[in-house]
mmCIF file of C-alpha atoms in Angstrom:
data_model
loop_
_atom_site.group_PDB
_atom_site.id
_atom_site.type_symbol
_atom_site.label_atom_id
_atom_site.label_comp_id
_atom_site.label_asym_id
_atom_site.label_seq_id
_atom_site.Cartn_x
_atom_site.Cartn_y
_atom_site.Cartn_z
ATOM 1 C CA MET A 1 -30.756 177.270 -89.784
ATOM 2 C CA PRO A 2 -30.301 180.017 -86.892
ATOM 3 C CA LYS A 3 -30.329 183.602 -88.672
ATOM 4 C CA HIS A 4 -26.890 184.365 -86.474
ATOM 5 C CA ARG A 5 -23.687 183.510 -86.689
ATOM 6 C CA VAL A 6 -23.394 180.023 -85.505
ATOM 7 C CA SER A 7 -21.537 179.539 -82.958
ATOM 8 C CA LEU A 8 -19.918 176.760 -80.474
ATOM 9 C CA LYS A 9 -22.639 177.375 -78.086
ATOM 10 C CA ASP A 10 -24.916 177.188 -80.542
ATOM 11 C CA LEU A 11 -23.509 173.198 -81.662
ATOM 12 C CA ALA A 12 -23.109 172.761 -78.279
ATOM 13 C CA GLN A 13 -27.058 173.023 -77.007
ATOM 14 C CA GLN A 14 -27.856 171.313 -80.209
ATOM 15 C CA LEU A 15 -25.806 167.861 -78.931
ATOM 16 C CA GLY A 16 -26.744 168.508 -75.274
ATOM 17 C CA VAL A 17 -23.232 168.445 -74.505
ATOM 18 C CA SER A 18 -20.654 171.410 -73.589
ATOM 19 C CA ILE A 19 -19.178 174.291 -75.481
ATOM 20 C CA ALA A 20 -15.606 172.130 -74.138
ATOM 21 C CA THR A 21 -16.451 168.685 -75.883
ATOM 22 C CA VAL A 22 -17.248 170.564 -79.036
ATOM 23 C CA SER A 23 -14.438 172.311 -79.479
ATOM 24 C CA ARG A 24 -11.779 169.387 -78.638
ATOM 25 C CA ALA A 25 -13.804 167.425 -80.966
ATOM 26 C CA LEU A 26 -13.547 169.900 -84.216
ATOM 27 C CA HIS A 27 -9.896 169.989 -83.824
ATOM 28 C CA GLY A 28 -9.597 166.247 -83.360
ATOM 29 C CA SER A 29 -8.501 165.979 -79.507
ATOM 30 C CA PRO A 30 -7.535 162.297 -78.652
ATOM 31 C CA GLU A 31 -9.546 163.055 -75.378
ATOM 32 C CA ILE A 32 -13.101 162.603 -77.233
ATOM 33 C CA GLY A 33 -14.217 159.723 -78.736
ATOM 34 C CA LYS A 34 -14.461 159.042 -82.271
ATOM 35 C CA GLU A 35 -18.498 158.809 -82.396
ATOM 36 C CA MET A 36 -18.950 162.313 -80.591
ATOM 37 C CA GLN A 37 -16.056 163.707 -83.107
ATOM 38 C CA GLU A 38 -18.168 162.872 -86.378
ATOM 39 C CA ARG A 39 -21.298 163.608 -85.005
ATOM 40 C CA VAL A 40 -19.817 167.641 -83.518
ATOM 41 C CA LYS A 41 -18.496 167.801 -86.976
ATOM 42 C CA GLU A 42 -21.269 166.601 -88.788
ATOM 43 C CA LEU A 43 -23.560 168.907 -87.290
ATOM 44 C CA ALA A 44 -20.690 171.928 -87.632
ATOM 45 C CA LYS A 45 -21.194 171.456 -91.435
ATOM 46 C CA LYS A 46 -24.601 171.169 -91.519
ATOM 47 C CA LEU A 47 -25.017 174.562 -89.478
ATOM 48 C CA ASN A 48 -21.959 175.955 -91.983
ATOM 49 C CA TYR A 49 -20.475 176.699 -88.695
ATOM 50 C CA ARG A 50 -17.295 178.666 -89.086
ATOM 51 C CA PRO A 51 -14.248 179.139 -86.097
ATOM 52 C CA ASN A 52 -13.806 182.569 -84.987
ATOM 53 C CA PRO A 53 -9.874 183.151 -85.365
ATOM 54 C CA PHE A 54 -10.305 186.011 -82.713
ATOM 55 C CA ALA A 55 -11.907 184.101 -80.255
ATOM 56 C CA GLN A 56 -10.068 181.050 -80.525
ATOM 57 C CA SER A 57 -6.358 182.610 -79.815
ATOM 58 C CA LEU A 58 -8.334 184.393 -76.633
ATOM 59 C CA ARG A 59 -9.273 180.855 -75.380
ATOM 60 C CA SER A 60 -5.913 179.206 -76.229
ATOM 61 C CA GLU A 61 -3.947 180.081 -73.445
ATOM 62 C CA ALA A 62 -6.892 179.600 -71.055
ATOM 63 C CA PRO A 63 -6.474 176.479 -68.118
ATOM 64 C CA LYS A 64 -8.457 173.797 -68.343
ATOM 65 C CA VAL A 65 -10.943 174.453 -64.727
ATOM 66 C CA ILE A 66 -13.389 172.527 -63.474
ATOM 67 C CA GLY A 67 -16.004 173.885 -60.161
ATOM 68 C CA VAL A 68 -16.408 172.145 -57.280
ATOM 69 C CA VAL A 69 -19.340 173.027 -54.777
ATOM 70 C CA VAL A 70 -19.841 171.826 -51.236
ATOM 71 C CA PRO A 71 -22.146 172.679 -48.214
ATOM 72 C CA ASN A 72 -19.335 173.422 -45.498
ATOM 73 C CA LEU A 73 -15.374 173.601 -46.708
ATOM 74 C CA VAL A 74 -14.159 173.269 -43.221
ATOM 75 C CA THR A 75 -14.998 169.634 -42.253
ATOM 76 C CA HIS A 76 -12.548 167.357 -42.637
ATOM 77 C CA TYR A 77 -15.183 164.583 -44.997
ATOM 78 C CA TYR A 78 -15.394 167.903 -47.759
ATOM 79 C CA ALA A 79 -11.836 168.663 -47.486
ATOM 80 C CA ALA A 80 -10.657 165.014 -48.363
ATOM 81 C CA VAL A 81 -13.539 165.354 -51.210
ATOM 82 C CA LEU A 82 -11.770 168.056 -52.649
ATOM 83 C CA ASP A 83 -8.329 166.407 -52.073
ATOM 84 C CA GLY A 84 -9.424 163.550 -53.766
ATOM 85 C CA ILE A 85 -10.700 166.037 -57.080
ATOM 86 C CA GLU A 86 -8.350 167.927 -57.324
ATOM 87 C CA THR A 87 -5.415 164.842 -57.280
ATOM 88 C CA GLU A 88 -7.554 162.902 -60.608
ATOM 89 C CA ALA A 89 -8.184 166.683 -62.166
ATOM 90 C CA ARG A 90 -4.468 167.307 -62.030
ATOM 91 C CA LYS A 91 -3.430 164.073 -63.655
ATOM 92 C CA ALA A 92 -5.672 165.370 -66.196
ATOM 93 C CA GLY A 93 -4.111 168.418 -66.921
ATOM 94 C CA TYR A 94 -7.308 170.327 -64.794
ATOM 95 C CA SER A 95 -7.222 172.987 -61.994
ATOM 96 C CA VAL A 96 -10.216 173.313 -59.609
ATOM 97 C CA ILE A 97 -11.679 175.817 -57.717
ATOM 98 C CA SER A 98 -14.320 175.573 -54.842
ATOM 99 C CA ALA A 99 -17.031 177.333 -53.585
ATOM 100 C CA ASN A 100 -18.735 177.150 -50.037
ATOM 101 C CA SER A 101 -22.652 177.087 -49.913
ATOM 102 C CA HIS A 102 -22.460 176.858 -46.647
ATOM 103 C CA GLU A 103 -25.778 174.514 -46.900
ATOM 104 C CA SER A 104 -27.357 177.752 -48.742
ATOM 105 C CA GLN A 105 -29.371 177.222 -51.768
ATOM 106 C CA GLU A 106 -28.628 181.090 -52.322
ATOM 107 C CA ASP A 107 -25.115 180.538 -51.898
ATOM 108 C CA GLU A 108 -25.129 177.174 -53.955
ATOM 109 C CA THR A 109 -27.223 178.689 -56.501
ATOM 110 C CA ARG A 110 -24.543 181.871 -56.906
ATOM 111 C CA ALA A 111 -21.765 179.892 -56.803
ATOM 112 C CA ILE A 112 -23.632 177.857 -60.109
ATOM 113 C CA ASP A 113 -24.098 180.689 -62.055
ATOM 114 C CA ASN A 114 -20.574 182.249 -61.061
ATOM 115 C CA PHE A 115 -18.811 178.744 -62.595
ATOM 116 C CA ASN A 116 -21.405 179.442 -65.656
ATOM 117 C CA SER A 117 -19.666 182.183 -66.104
ATOM 118 C CA LEU A 118 -16.012 181.660 -65.825
ATOM 119 C CA HIS A 119 -16.273 178.574 -68.253
ATOM 120 C CA VAL A 120 -15.743 175.872 -66.277
ATOM 121 C CA GLU A 121 -15.473 172.817 -68.134
ATOM 122 C CA GLY A 122 -17.065 171.098 -65.570
ATOM 123 C CA ILE A 123 -18.992 170.906 -62.073
ATOM 124 C CA ILE A 124 -18.795 168.615 -58.900
ATOM 125 C CA ALA A 125 -21.343 169.728 -56.539
ATOM 126 C CA CYS A 126 -22.682 168.144 -52.668
ATOM 127 C CA LEU A 127 -26.173 169.884 -52.136
ATOM 128 C CA ALA A 128 -26.774 172.066 -49.656
ATOM 129 C CA GLN A 129 -29.471 171.211 -47.021
ATOM 130 C CA ASP A 130 -31.718 173.782 -47.583
ATOM 131 C CA THR A 131 -31.579 173.021 -51.546
ATOM 132 C CA THR A 132 -35.271 172.224 -52.291
ATOM 133 C CA ASP A 133 -35.281 173.610 -55.666
ATOM 134 C CA TYR A 134 -33.499 172.433 -58.504
ATOM 135 C CA SER A 135 -34.221 174.714 -61.403
ATOM 136 C CA HIS A 136 -30.184 176.152 -61.277
ATOM 137 C CA PHE A 137 -29.281 172.452 -61.706
ATOM 138 C CA GLU A 138 -31.694 172.121 -64.593
ATOM 139 C CA GLU A 139 -30.789 175.312 -66.834
ATOM 140 C CA ILE A 140 -27.198 173.471 -66.419
ATOM 141 C CA SER A 141 -28.718 170.228 -68.200
ATOM 142 C CA GLN A 142 -30.213 172.608 -70.421
ATOM 143 C CA MET A 143 -26.849 174.314 -71.231
ATOM 144 C CA GLY A 144 -25.137 171.078 -71.491
ATOM 145 C CA ILE A 145 -22.078 171.327 -68.547
ATOM 146 C CA PRO A 146 -21.111 168.175 -67.099
ATOM 147 C CA LEU A 147 -21.751 168.018 -63.952
ATOM 148 C CA VAL A 148 -21.602 165.081 -61.539
ATOM 149 C CA PHE A 149 -23.026 164.968 -57.765
ATOM 150 C CA PHE A 150 -21.513 163.007 -55.024
ATOM 151 C CA GLY A 151 -22.903 162.398 -51.111
ATOM 152 C CA ARG A 152 -26.519 164.374 -51.883
ATOM 153 C CA THR A 153 -27.999 164.185 -54.761
ATOM 154 C CA CYS A 154 -31.090 165.190 -56.853
ATOM 155 C CA MET A 155 -31.806 164.737 -60.341
ATOM 156 C CA THR A 156 -30.367 161.511 -60.752
ATOM 157 C CA ASP A 157 -31.726 160.999 -64.267
ATOM 158 C CA LYS A 158 -30.202 163.781 -66.070
ATOM 159 C CA PHE A 159 -26.278 164.164 -63.436
ATOM 160 C CA SER A 160 -24.472 161.431 -62.872
ATOM 161 C CA CYS A 161 -23.226 160.321 -59.091
ATOM 162 C CA VAL A 162 -21.355 159.117 -56.228
ATOM 163 C CA THR A 163 -22.664 158.023 -53.082
ATOM 164 C CA ALA A 164 -21.681 155.854 -50.445
ATOM 165 C CA ASN A 165 -24.044 152.697 -49.323
ATOM 166 C CA GLY A 166 -24.971 154.560 -46.022
ATOM 167 C CA ASP A 167 -28.222 152.370 -45.525
ATOM 168 C CA GLU A 168 -26.330 149.385 -45.716
ATOM 169 C CA ALA A 169 -23.520 150.912 -43.227
ATOM 170 C CA ALA A 170 -26.382 151.990 -40.785
ATOM 171 C CA GLN A 171 -28.519 148.962 -40.871
ATOM 172 C CA GLN A 172 -24.613 147.453 -39.698
ATOM 173 C CA ALA A 173 -24.122 150.160 -37.077
ATOM 174 C CA THR A 174 -27.537 149.245 -35.971
ATOM 175 C CA GLN A 175 -26.848 146.186 -35.947
ATOM 176 C CA HIS A 176 -23.635 146.434 -33.833
ATOM 177 C CA LEU A 177 -25.744 148.772 -31.487
ATOM 178 C CA ILE A 178 -28.491 146.105 -30.705
ATOM 179 C CA ASP A 179 -26.081 142.828 -30.093
ATOM 180 C CA THR A 180 -23.927 144.668 -27.910
ATOM 181 C CA GLY A 181 -26.947 145.551 -25.338
ATOM 182 C CA SER A 182 -28.667 148.918 -26.653
ATOM 183 C CA ARG A 183 -32.783 148.701 -27.408
ATOM 184 C CA ARG A 184 -33.745 152.225 -27.380
ATOM 185 C CA ILE A 185 -31.846 153.980 -30.323
ATOM 186 C CA VAL A 186 -31.891 156.911 -31.493
ATOM 187 C CA PHE A 187 -31.502 158.094 -35.142
ATOM 188 C CA LEU A 188 -30.221 161.842 -35.348
ATOM 189 C CA GLY A 189 -30.072 162.980 -38.722
ATOM 190 C CA GLY A 190 -30.162 166.220 -41.263
ATOM 191 C CA PRO A 191 -33.481 167.081 -42.908
ATOM 192 C CA ASN A 192 -36.214 164.412 -44.168
ATOM 193 C CA HIS A 193 -35.675 165.707 -48.072
ATOM 194 C CA LEU A 194 -32.147 164.939 -48.128
ATOM 195 C CA ASP A 195 -31.399 161.717 -49.778
ATOM 196 C CA MET A 196 -28.414 160.603 -47.900
ATOM 197 C CA VAL A 197 -30.747 160.975 -44.660
ATOM 198 C CA GLN A 198 -33.065 158.977 -46.259
ATOM 199 C CA ARG A 199 -30.384 156.277 -47.004
ATOM 200 C CA ARG A 200 -29.231 156.393 -43.371
ATOM 201 C CA LYS A 201 -32.401 156.285 -41.544
ATOM 202 C CA HIS A 202 -33.536 153.767 -43.784
ATOM 203 C CA GLY A 203 -31.029 151.181 -42.860
ATOM 204 C CA TYR A 204 -31.532 152.173 -38.735
ATOM 205 C CA LEU A 205 -35.404 151.370 -39.492
ATOM 206 C CA GLU A 206 -34.026 147.846 -41.073
ATOM 207 C CA ALA A 207 -32.272 146.693 -38.301
ATOM 208 C CA LEU A 208 -34.744 147.989 -36.058
ATOM 209 C CA ARG A 209 -37.706 145.721 -37.699
ATOM 210 C CA GLU A 210 -35.307 142.738 -38.209
ATOM 211 C CA ASN A 211 -34.685 142.550 -34.647
ATOM 212 C CA ARG A 212 -38.377 143.165 -34.359
ATOM 213 C CA ILE A 213 -37.662 145.706 -32.237
ATOM 214 C CA PRO A 214 -40.531 149.030 -32.132
ATOM 215 C CA ILE A 215 -40.419 151.758 -34.052
ATOM 216 C CA GLU A 216 -40.491 154.535 -31.949
ATOM 217 C CA ARG A 217 -41.293 158.030 -33.226
ATOM 218 C CA GLU A 218 -39.854 160.400 -30.573
ATOM 219 C CA LEU A 219 -36.963 158.484 -31.199
ATOM 220 C CA VAL A 220 -35.636 159.471 -35.123
ATOM 221 C CA VAL A 221 -34.787 163.143 -34.927
ATOM 222 C CA CYS A 222 -34.298 164.791 -38.067
ATOM 223 C CA ASP A 223 -33.834 168.312 -38.071
ATOM 224 C CA ARG A 224 -31.049 170.835 -39.414
ATOM 225 C CA ILE A 225 -27.164 169.826 -39.756
ATOM 226 C CA ASP A 226 -26.262 172.087 -37.541
ATOM 227 C CA TYR A 227 -23.946 171.775 -33.534
ATOM 228 C CA GLU A 228 -25.964 173.512 -31.742
ATOM 229 C CA VAL A 229 -29.574 172.127 -33.521
ATOM 230 C CA ALA A 230 -27.841 168.351 -32.592
ATOM 231 C CA ARG A 231 -27.066 169.222 -28.942
ATOM 232 C CA GLN A 232 -29.356 170.368 -28.092
ATOM 233 C CA ALA A 233 -32.170 167.883 -28.656
ATOM 234 C CA THR A 234 -29.673 165.205 -27.327
ATOM 235 C CA VAL A 235 -30.196 166.993 -24.431
ATOM 236 C CA GLU A 236 -33.820 166.901 -24.742
ATOM 237 C CA LEU A 237 -33.718 163.085 -25.219
ATOM 238 C CA LEU A 238 -31.448 162.062 -22.545
ATOM 239 C CA SER A 239 -33.252 164.317 -20.064
ATOM 240 C CA ARG A 240 -36.505 161.754 -20.400
ATOM 241 C CA PRO A 241 -37.746 159.936 -18.098
ATOM 242 C CA ASN A 242 -37.001 157.045 -19.478
ATOM 243 C CA ARG A 243 -33.954 158.174 -22.070
ATOM 244 C CA PRO A 244 -32.872 156.213 -24.753
ATOM 245 C CA ASP A 245 -29.440 154.266 -24.333
ATOM 246 C CA ALA A 246 -28.435 154.567 -28.140
ATOM 247 C CA ILE A 247 -27.447 157.266 -30.366
ATOM 248 C CA LEU A 248 -26.657 156.331 -34.098
ATOM 249 C CA ALA A 249 -25.749 159.930 -35.755
ATOM 250 C CA PHE A 250 -25.847 160.980 -38.726
ATOM 251 C CA ASN A 251 -22.446 162.749 -39.753
ATOM 252 C CA ASP A 252 -19.582 164.194 -37.966
ATOM 253 C CA ILE A 253 -20.986 167.569 -37.062
ATOM 254 C CA ILE A 254 -24.395 165.819 -35.146
ATOM 255 C CA THR A 255 -22.270 163.219 -34.080
ATOM 256 C CA PHE A 256 -19.856 165.492 -31.805
ATOM 257 C CA ALA A 257 -22.834 167.172 -30.865
ATOM 258 C CA ALA A 258 -24.473 164.554 -29.425
ATOM 259 C CA PHE A 259 -20.771 163.683 -28.011
ATOM 260 C CA THR A 260 -20.844 166.654 -26.246
ATOM 261 C CA ALA A 261 -24.218 166.762 -24.652
ATOM 262 C CA ILE A 262 -24.008 163.022 -23.200
ATOM 263 C CA LYS A 263 -20.966 164.578 -21.335
ATOM 264 C CA GLN A 264 -22.067 167.345 -20.153
ATOM 265 C CA LEU A 265 -24.892 165.844 -18.573
ATOM 266 C CA GLY A 266 -22.501 163.554 -16.589
ATOM 267 C CA LEU A 267 -23.248 160.537 -18.152
ATOM 268 C CA SER A 268 -21.195 157.720 -19.106
ATOM 269 C CA ILE A 269 -20.282 156.184 -22.548
ATOM 270 C CA PRO A 270 -21.660 153.511 -23.496
ATOM 271 C CA ALA A 271 -22.398 152.805 -20.125
ATOM 272 C CA ASP A 272 -25.463 154.741 -20.101
ATOM 273 C CA VAL A 273 -25.332 155.441 -23.899
ATOM 274 C CA ALA A 274 -23.690 154.197 -26.352
ATOM 275 C CA LEU A 275 -22.912 156.040 -29.689
ATOM 276 C CA ILE A 276 -21.629 155.977 -33.326
ATOM 277 C CA GLY A 277 -21.754 157.937 -35.867
ATOM 278 C CA PHE A 278 -21.158 158.801 -39.416
ATOM 279 C CA THR A 279 -17.406 160.836 -39.389
ATOM 280 C CA ASP A 280 -13.850 160.402 -39.930
ATOM 281 C CA ASP A 281 -11.191 158.777 -38.394
ATOM 282 C CA VAL A 282 -8.784 161.063 -37.637
ATOM 283 C CA HIS A 283 -11.295 163.264 -34.761
ATOM 284 C CA ALA A 284 -12.751 159.878 -34.043
ATOM 285 C CA SER A 285 -9.677 158.274 -32.881
ATOM 286 C CA TYR A 286 -8.524 161.285 -30.701
ATOM 287 C CA VAL A 287 -11.239 161.630 -28.325
ATOM 288 C CA THR A 288 -11.574 160.111 -24.772
ATOM 289 C CA PRO A 289 -13.616 157.392 -25.115
ATOM 290 C CA ARG A 290 -12.440 156.919 -28.512
ATOM 291 C CA MET A 291 -15.443 157.122 -31.175
ATOM 292 C CA SER A 292 -16.755 154.236 -32.943
ATOM 293 C CA ALA A 293 -17.229 155.558 -36.335
ATOM 294 C CA ILE A 294 -18.725 154.704 -40.080
ATOM 295 C CA GLU A 295 -16.289 156.004 -42.185
ATOM 296 C CA ASP A 296 -16.561 157.544 -45.949
ATOM 297 C CA GLN A 297 -13.468 156.738 -47.988
ATOM 298 C CA SER A 298 -13.991 160.523 -49.094
ATOM 299 C CA GLN A 299 -10.960 161.387 -51.014
ATOM 300 C CA LEU A 300 -12.121 158.378 -53.197
ATOM 301 C CA MET A 301 -15.255 159.412 -53.384
ATOM 302 C CA GLY A 302 -13.571 163.115 -54.818
ATOM 303 C CA GLN A 303 -11.386 160.642 -56.895
ATOM 304 C CA THR A 304 -14.471 158.613 -58.590
ATOM 305 C CA ALA A 305 -16.436 161.812 -59.239
ATOM 306 C CA CYS A 306 -13.895 163.229 -60.736
ATOM 307 C CA GLN A 307 -12.943 160.556 -63.076
ATOM 308 C CA LEU A 308 -17.254 160.308 -64.041
ATOM 309 C CA LEU A 309 -16.552 164.457 -65.033
ATOM 310 C CA LEU A 310 -13.903 163.820 -66.955
ATOM 311 C CA ARG A 311 -15.803 161.305 -69.110
ATOM 312 C CA HIS A 312 -18.553 163.567 -69.503
ATOM 313 C CA ILE A 313 -16.493 166.500 -70.676
ATOM 314 C CA ALA A 314 -14.876 163.934 -73.516
ATOM 315 C CA GLY A 315 -18.301 163.160 -74.542
ATOM 316 C CA ASP A 316 -19.103 160.281 -73.073
ATOM 317 C CA THR A 317 -23.329 161.434 -72.337
ATOM 318 C CA LYS A 318 -24.180 158.155 -70.144
ATOM 319 C CA VAL A 319 -25.430 158.797 -66.729
ATOM 320 C CA GLN A 320 -23.716 156.815 -64.316
ATOM 321 C CA LYS A 321 -24.206 155.832 -60.369
ATOM 322 C CA LYS A 322 -20.961 154.806 -58.143
ATOM 323 C CA ILE A 323 -21.036 153.854 -54.634
ATOM 324 C CA VAL A 324 -18.430 154.075 -52.822
ATOM 325 C CA PRO A 325 -18.322 151.611 -49.462
ATOM 326 C CA GLN A 326 -18.668 152.855 -46.454
ATOM 327 C CA LYS A 327 -16.433 150.475 -43.374
ATOM 328 C CA ILE A 328 -17.730 150.761 -39.275
ATOM 329 C CA VAL A 329 -14.707 150.924 -37.615
ATOM 330 C CA ILE A 330 -15.635 150.062 -33.354
ATOM 331 C CA ARG A 331 -13.733 151.275 -30.945
ATOM 332 C CA ASP A 332 -15.131 152.647 -27.389
ATOM 333 C CA THR A 333 -18.192 154.206 -27.353
ATOM 334 C CA SER A 334 -20.557 151.844 -28.551
ATOM 335 C CA ALA A 335 -20.376 148.252 -27.051
ATOM 336 C CA LYS A 336 -22.375 148.465 -23.694
ATOM 337 C CA ASN A 337 -21.848 144.813 -23.124
ATOM 338 C CA LYS A 338 -18.191 145.799 -23.126
ATOM 339 C CA ALA A 339 -17.806 148.904 -21.209
ATOM 340 C CA GLY A 340 -15.692 148.905 -17.976
#
């Protein structure tokens, strides 16, 4: 029995759910399952919880808010995911506030802290590429605030997540490059510690193994997700005497950095260097030659992440993993034996 007056936060921490879930359970909200309502009310009775009428009056007009933190808001992928989240949240009467981590762990941690201070009812997040310490998410878990990851994830034993089938898509894309005449294929990726990079690189390597193509370490280039870093890496690779003849690029930033580098060197796409990348249809179809691409269903990913979060806010504590499949769209940049 706590010595201080029992609060909603005390109940939430003991039950491992959010304060919002406890509040709604005590009010018999249909959004909260009967089993959770019974657990909350039983604990409230046991601890002699008494509502604070003044605090209740302050909260009565407060909007229901979800916080979303993404690595780079200016890219089409994250904008589309956010659009999917907002669409789904609006249906359930929630507002969305978003924060840009700028691929920085420090900014990501600050965003999570701000969301906590704003008493958001749940959080959706995609890891920054610099994030290797997950203690800020551990704190969220201990506080019982619902959180769902999408794209780049961590602590999947504690948090639900929505990812793409990047391993399968990368394997299919690499197989397409092999089938259409490429042999020395580069994987141009991001930081190795990101699970998204690991999945896509795994698919690429599996395709090489299945086709008995030797794996050359110098053709597996994983560095920062940065346009200039990727452009310079591509220039260096293609300036070698025995240059690669194809590139599988990790995301839209890296894809278009590679595209620019190939053009700057005066090489032909795909005759000299074939290219296929994980990117979106908006930009891929507008460049010349038109880009072959592995496309995310990014809006669906956002909707799926929001649906999972709303379930957790309503009291469902089961950790779930959802996969939103990607699709490969073959255009003009990838098939060597169809060039010209």
